[in-house]
């Protein structure tokens, strides 16, 4: 094999990793900037390969090689800082639930599944739900076909919210626990719903549940991440201002280490149970190397974690994920959980982003309306 070709390939890979890392710092919402926030694990892996390759070919480097090696090293340090919190090497943001005798623990099992509207393997999800028996089931990208298929589980789920849509943003909520005054809202875009409801736990405590599925920044959907970011921050702000005990669940079309999701945590005060544990990469189910976490649960500090698990494929491009939480309000009084707090800059940026999101949402809603067929 031509070693010179291999050497130059390593150089090009090192330069690419450095460029992609720096590219992500550009303060724009355009999809071609924000998309580099997603594959940080993959960037890290390729960056390590390039870094080791440069060491293997170490010789009498010129100034350019030294500078490239230094920039690559700094890029890897940054990428590592972004993904390291989602490993066991980091301090847990949410404590592990204490062992409690069966029947005494106030636990809540929540399953999220983006089913992919064209996916016809509906029975796989039904079988999985019947086997795992979640207390709350959040279904995304569901249409009339999926609603009909899920009639099988309704005897076990007396409380439902159904928003069947064929635009990839349908949403269905099934609950064994009482849903109190559930409301379907369209926060940013007229045809992209979210569900807001109070939820009565087994111990009688009432909390808030928010189910979201904002539009992602991509060349085929939203040119910018503005409406996605604004929707998440709007809900986070609402939770904080109303001092709510809350759980937010859904396909956020964002990764946990993005600047928006981290700001959402600081604004809302909600915790991420994955921090200090492990990645729960749910998308893309068909491509093992191209996977990251799009399906999330964030919750108030009065919950601890029993278990988080990615579930088997149901034929969608997303894996389902189920999180089991335990209600332990004493954790809050002991300040044992690592609750994030907002700074003045977070509040200022949140207000600005929400206003931008509303304007962008009006624009996108108008575009979507114009694309609808005229049935008149």
Coordinates of N, CA and C in Angstrom, one line a residue, residues 38-165:
X38 N -25.1 17.0 15.8 CA -25.6 15.7 16.0 C -24.6 14.6 16.1
X39 N -23.6 14.5 15.2 CA -22.8 13.3 15.1 C -21.5 13.5 15.9
X40 N -21.5 14.0 17.2 CA -20.3 14.3 17.9 C -19.6 12.9 18.3
X41 N -20.3 11.9 18.5 CA -19.6 10.6 18.8 C -18.8 10.2 17.6
X42 N -19.5 10.2 16.4 CA -18.8 9.8 15.2 C -17.6 10.7 14.9
X43 N -17.8 12.0 15.1 CA -16.7 13.0 14.9 C -15.5 12.6 15.8
X44 N -15.9 12.3 17.0 CA -14.8 11.9 18.0 C -14.1 10.7 17.6
X45 N -14.8 9.7 17.1 CA -14.1 8.4 16.7 C -13.2 8.7 15.5
X46 N -13.7 9.4 14.5 CA -12.8 9.7 13.4 C -11.7 10.6 13.8
X47 N -11.9 11.5 14.7 CA -10.8 12.4 15.2 C -9.7 11.6 15.9
X48 N -10.1 10.6 16.7 CA -9.1 9.8 17.4 C -8.3 9.0 16.3
X49 N -9.0 8.5 15.3 CA -8.2 7.8 14.3 C -7.2 8.7 13.6
X50 N -7.6 9.9 13.3 CA -6.7 10.9 12.7 C -5.6 11.2 13.6
X51 N -5.9 11.4 14.9 CA -4.9 11.8 15.9 C -3.8 10.7 16.0
X52 N -4.3 9.5 16.1 CA -3.3 8.4 16.2 C -2.5 8.2 14.9
X53 N -3.2 8.4 13.8 CA -2.5 8.3 12.5 C -1.4 9.3 12.4
X54 N -1.6 10.5 12.9 CA -0.6 11.5 12.8 C 0.6 11.1 13.7
X55 N 0.3 10.5 14.8 CA 1.4 10.0 15.7 C 2.2 8.9 15.0
X56 N 1.5 8.0 14.3 CA 2.1 6.9 13.7 C 3.1 7.4 12.6
X57 N 2.7 8.5 11.9 CA 3.5 9.0 10.8 C 4.5 10.1 11.3
X58 N 4.6 10.2 12.7 CA 5.4 11.2 13.3 C 6.9 11.2 12.7
X59 N 7.3 12.3 12.2 CA 8.7 12.4 11.7 C 9.2 13.8 11.9
X60 N 9.9 14.3 11.0 CA 10.3 15.7 11.1 C 9.2 16.6 10.6
X61 N 8.2 16.9 11.5 CA 7.1 17.7 11.1 C 7.5 19.1 10.8
X62 N 6.8 19.7 9.8 CA 7.0 21.2 9.6 C 5.9 21.9 10.4
X63 N 6.0 23.2 10.4 CA 5.1 24.0 11.2 C 3.7 23.7 10.9
X64 N 3.3 23.5 9.6 CA 1.9 23.2 9.3 C 1.4 22.0 10.0
X65 N 2.2 20.9 10.0 CA 1.8 19.7 10.7 C 1.6 19.9 12.2
X66 N 2.5 20.7 12.8 CA 2.4 20.9 14.2 C 1.1 21.7 14.5
X67 N 0.8 22.7 13.7 CA -0.4 23.5 13.9 C -1.6 22.6 13.7
X68 N -1.6 21.8 12.7 CA -2.8 20.9 12.5 C -3.0 19.9 13.6
X69 N -1.9 19.4 14.2 CA -2.0 18.5 15.3 C -2.5 19.2 16.5
X70 N -2.1 20.4 16.8 CA -2.6 21.2 17.9 C -4.0 21.5 17.8
X71 N -4.4 21.9 16.6 CA -5.9 22.3 16.4 C -6.7 21.0 16.5
X72 N -6.3 19.9 15.9 CA -7.0 18.6 16.1 C -7.1 18.2 17.5
X73 N -6.1 18.4 18.3 CA -6.1 18.0 19.7 C -7.1 18.8 20.5
X74 N -7.2 20.1 20.2 CA -8.2 21.0 20.8 C -9.6 20.7 20.4
X75 N -9.7 20.3 19.1 CA -11.1 19.9 18.6 C -11.5 18.6 19.3
X76 N -10.6 17.7 19.5 CA -11.0 16.4 20.2 C -11.3 16.7 21.7
X77 N -10.6 17.6 22.3 CA -10.9 18.0 23.7 C -12.3 18.5 23.8
X78 N -12.6 19.4 22.8 CA -14.0 20.0 22.9 C -15.0 18.9 22.6
X79 N -14.8 18.0 21.6 CA -15.8 17.0 21.4 C -15.9 16.0 22.6
X80 N -14.8 15.7 23.2 CA -14.9 14.9 24.4 C -15.6 15.5 25.5
X81 N -15.5 16.8 25.7 CA -16.2 17.5 26.7 C -17.7 17.5 26.5
X82 N -18.1 17.4 25.2 CA -19.5 17.4 24.9 C -20.2 16.0 25.2
X83 N -19.4 14.9 24.9 CA -20.0 13.6 25.0 C -19.7 12.9 26.3
X84 N -18.6 13.3 27.0 CA -18.2 12.6 28.2 C -19.3 12.6 29.3
X85 N -20.1 13.6 29.5 CA -21.1 13.6 30.5 C -22.1 12.4 30.3
X86 N -22.2 11.8 29.1 CA -23.2 10.8 28.9 C -22.5 9.4 28.9
X87 N -21.5 9.3 29.8 CA -20.8 8.1 30.1 C -20.7 7.9 31.6
X88 N -20.3 6.7 32.0 CA -20.1 6.4 33.4 C -19.0 7.2 34.1
X89 N -18.2 7.8 33.3 CA -17.0 8.6 33.8 C -17.5 9.9 34.4
X90 N -18.7 10.3 34.2 CA -19.2 11.6 34.7 C -20.1 11.4 35.9
X91 N -20.2 12.4 36.7 CA -21.1 12.3 37.9 C -22.5 12.3 37.4
X92 N -23.3 11.4 38.1 CA -24.7 11.3 37.7 C -25.5 12.6 38.0
X93 N -26.3 13.0 37.1 CA -27.1 14.2 37.3 C -28.4 13.7 38.1
X94 N -28.8 12.5 37.9 CA -30.0 12.0 38.6 C -29.6 10.7 39.4
X95 N -29.9 10.7 40.7 CA -29.5 9.5 41.5 C -30.2 8.3 41.1
X96 N -29.6 7.2 41.4 CA -30.2 5.9 41.2 C -31.3 5.7 42.3
X97 N -32.5 5.2 41.9 CA -33.6 5.0 42.9 C -33.2 4.0 44.0
X98 N -33.6 4.3 45.2 CA -33.4 3.4 46.3 C -34.3 2.2 46.2
X99 N -33.8 1.1 46.7 CA -34.6 -0.1 46.7 C -35.7 0.0 47.7
X100 N -36.9 -0.3 47.2 CA -38.1 -0.2 48.0 C -39.0 -1.4 47.8
X101 N -39.6 -1.9 48.9 CA -40.4 -3.1 48.8 C -41.5 -3.0 47.7
X102 N -41.7 -4.1 47.0 CA -42.7 -4.1 46.0 C -44.0 -3.6 46.5
X103 N -44.7 -2.7 45.8 CA -45.9 -2.2 46.2 C -45.8 -0.9 47.0
X104 N -44.6 -0.6 47.4 CA -44.4 0.7 48.2 C -43.8 1.8 47.3
X105 N -43.0 1.3 46.3 CA -42.3 2.3 45.4 C -43.3 3.0 44.5
X106 N -43.2 4.3 44.3 CA -44.0 5.0 43.4 C -43.3 5.2 42.1
X107 N -43.4 4.2 41.3 CA -42.7 4.2 40.0 C -43.6 4.6 38.8
X108 N -42.9 5.1 37.8 CA -43.6 5.5 36.6 C -42.8 5.1 35.4
X109 N -43.4 4.2 34.5 CA -42.7 3.8 33.3 C -43.2 4.5 32.1
X110 N -42.3 5.2 31.4 CA -42.7 6.0 30.2 C -42.0 5.4 29.0
X111 N -42.8 5.1 28.0 CA -42.2 4.6 26.7 C -42.4 5.7 25.6
X112 N -41.4 5.9 24.9 CA -41.5 6.8 23.7 C -41.2 6.0 22.5
X113 N -42.0 6.2 21.4 CA -41.7 5.5 20.2 C -42.2 6.3 19.0
X114 N -41.1 6.8 18.2 CA -41.4 7.4 16.9 C -41.6 6.2 15.9
X115 N -42.8 6.0 15.5 CA -43.1 4.8 14.7 C -42.8 4.9 13.2
X116 N -42.5 6.1 12.7 CA -42.3 6.3 11.3 C -43.6 6.0 10.5
X117 N -44.3 7.1 10.1 CA -45.6 7.0 9.5 C -45.8 5.9 8.5
X118 N -44.9 5.8 7.5 CA -45.0 4.7 6.5 C -44.8 3.3 6.9
X119 N -44.2 3.1 8.1 CA -43.9 1.8 8.7 C -45.2 1.0 8.9
X120 N -45.3 -0.1 8.3 CA -46.5 -1.0 8.4 C -46.4 -2.1 9.4
X121 N -45.3 -2.1 10.2 CA -45.1 -3.2 11.1 C -45.7 -2.8 12.5
X122 N -47.0 -2.5 12.4 CA -47.7 -2.0 13.6 C -47.8 -3.0 14.8
X123 N -47.9 -4.3 14.4 CA -48.1 -5.3 15.4 C -46.8 -5.4 16.3
X124 N -45.7 -5.1 15.7 CA -44.4 -5.2 16.5 C -44.5 -4.2 17.7
X125 N -45.1 -3.0 17.5 CA -45.2 -2.1 18.6 C -46.3 -2.6 19.6
X126 N -47.4 -3.1 19.1 CA -48.4 -3.6 20.0 C -47.9 -4.7 20.9
X127 N -47.2 -5.6 20.3 CA -46.6 -6.7 21.1 C -45.6 -6.2 22.1
X128 N -44.8 -5.2 21.7 CA -43.8 -4.6 22.6 C -44.5 -3.9 23.8
X129 N -45.5 -3.2 23.5 CA -46.3 -2.5 24.6 C -46.9 -3.5 25.5
X130 N -47.5 -4.5 25.0 CA -48.1 -5.5 25.8 C -47.1 -6.3 26.7
X131 N -45.9 -6.4 26.2 CA -44.8 -7.1 27.0 C -44.2 -6.2 28.0
X132 N -44.0 -4.9 27.7 CA -43.3 -4.0 28.6 C -44.2 -3.3 29.6
X133 N -45.5 -3.2 29.2 CA -46.5 -2.6 30.0 C -46.1 -1.2 30.6
X134 N -45.8 -0.2 29.8 CA -45.5 1.1 30.3 C -46.8 1.7 30.9
X135 N -46.6 2.6 31.8 CA -47.7 3.4 32.4 C -48.2 4.5 31.5
X136 N -47.2 5.1 30.8 CA -47.5 6.1 29.8 C -46.8 5.8 28.5
X137 N -47.5 5.9 27.4 CA -46.9 5.6 26.1 C -47.1 6.8 25.2
X138 N -46.0 7.3 24.7 CA -46.0 8.5 23.8 C -45.6 8.0 22.4
X139 N -46.6 8.1 21.4 CA -46.4 7.7 20.1 C -46.3 8.9 19.2
X140 N -45.2 8.9 18.3 CA -45.0 10.0 17.4 C -45.0 9.5 16.0
X141 N -45.3 10.5 15.1 CA -45.4 10.2 13.6 C -46.6 9.2 13.4
X142 N -47.6 9.3 14.2 CA -48.7 8.3 14.1 C -49.9 9.0 13.3
X143 N -50.5 8.1 12.4 CA -51.6 8.6 11.6 C -52.8 7.7 11.9
X144 N -53.8 7.7 11.1 CA -55.0 6.9 11.3 C -54.7 5.4 11.3
X145 N -53.8 5.0 10.4 CA -53.4 3.6 10.4 C -52.9 3.1 11.8
X146 N -52.0 3.9 12.4 CA -51.4 3.6 13.7 C -52.5 3.6 14.8
X147 N -53.4 4.6 14.7 CA -54.4 4.7 15.7 C -55.3 3.5 15.7
X148 N -55.7 3.0 14.5 CA -56.5 1.8 14.4 C -55.7 0.6 14.9
X149 N -54.5 0.5 14.6 CA -53.7 -0.7 15.1 C -53.6 -0.7 16.7
X150 N -53.5 0.5 17.2 CA -53.4 0.7 18.7 C -54.7 0.5 19.4
X151 N -55.8 0.3 18.7 CA -57.0 0.0 19.4 C -56.9 -1.2 20.3
X152 N -55.9 -2.1 20.0 CA -55.7 -3.4 20.8 C -55.3 -3.1 22.2
X153 N -54.6 -2.0 22.4 CA -54.0 -1.7 23.7 C -55.0 -0.9 24.6
X154 N -56.0 -0.3 24.0 CA -56.8 0.7 24.7 C -57.5 0.1 25.9
X155 N -57.9 -1.1 26.0 CA -58.5 -1.6 27.3 C -57.6 -1.4 28.4
X156 N -56.2 -1.4 28.2 CA -55.3 -1.2 29.3 C -54.9 0.2 29.5
X157 N -55.4 1.1 28.6 CA -55.0 2.5 28.7 C -56.3 3.4 28.5
X158 N -57.0 3.6 29.6 CA -58.2 4.3 29.6 C -58.1 5.8 29.3
X159 N -56.9 6.4 29.4 CA -56.8 7.8 29.2 C -56.0 8.0 27.9
X160 N -56.5 8.7 27.0 CA -55.8 8.9 25.7 C -56.0 10.3 25.1
X161 N -55.0 10.7 24.3 CA -55.1 11.9 23.5 C -54.6 11.5 22.1
X162 N -55.5 11.7 21.1 CA -55.2 11.3 19.8 C -55.1 12.4 18.8
X163 N -54.0 12.5 18.1 CA -53.9 13.6 17.1 C -53.3 12.9 15.8
X164 N -54.1 12.1 15.1 CA -53.6 11.5 13.9 C -53.4 12.4 12.8
X165 N -52.1 12.4 12.2 CA -51.8 13.3 11.1 C -51.0 12.5 10.1

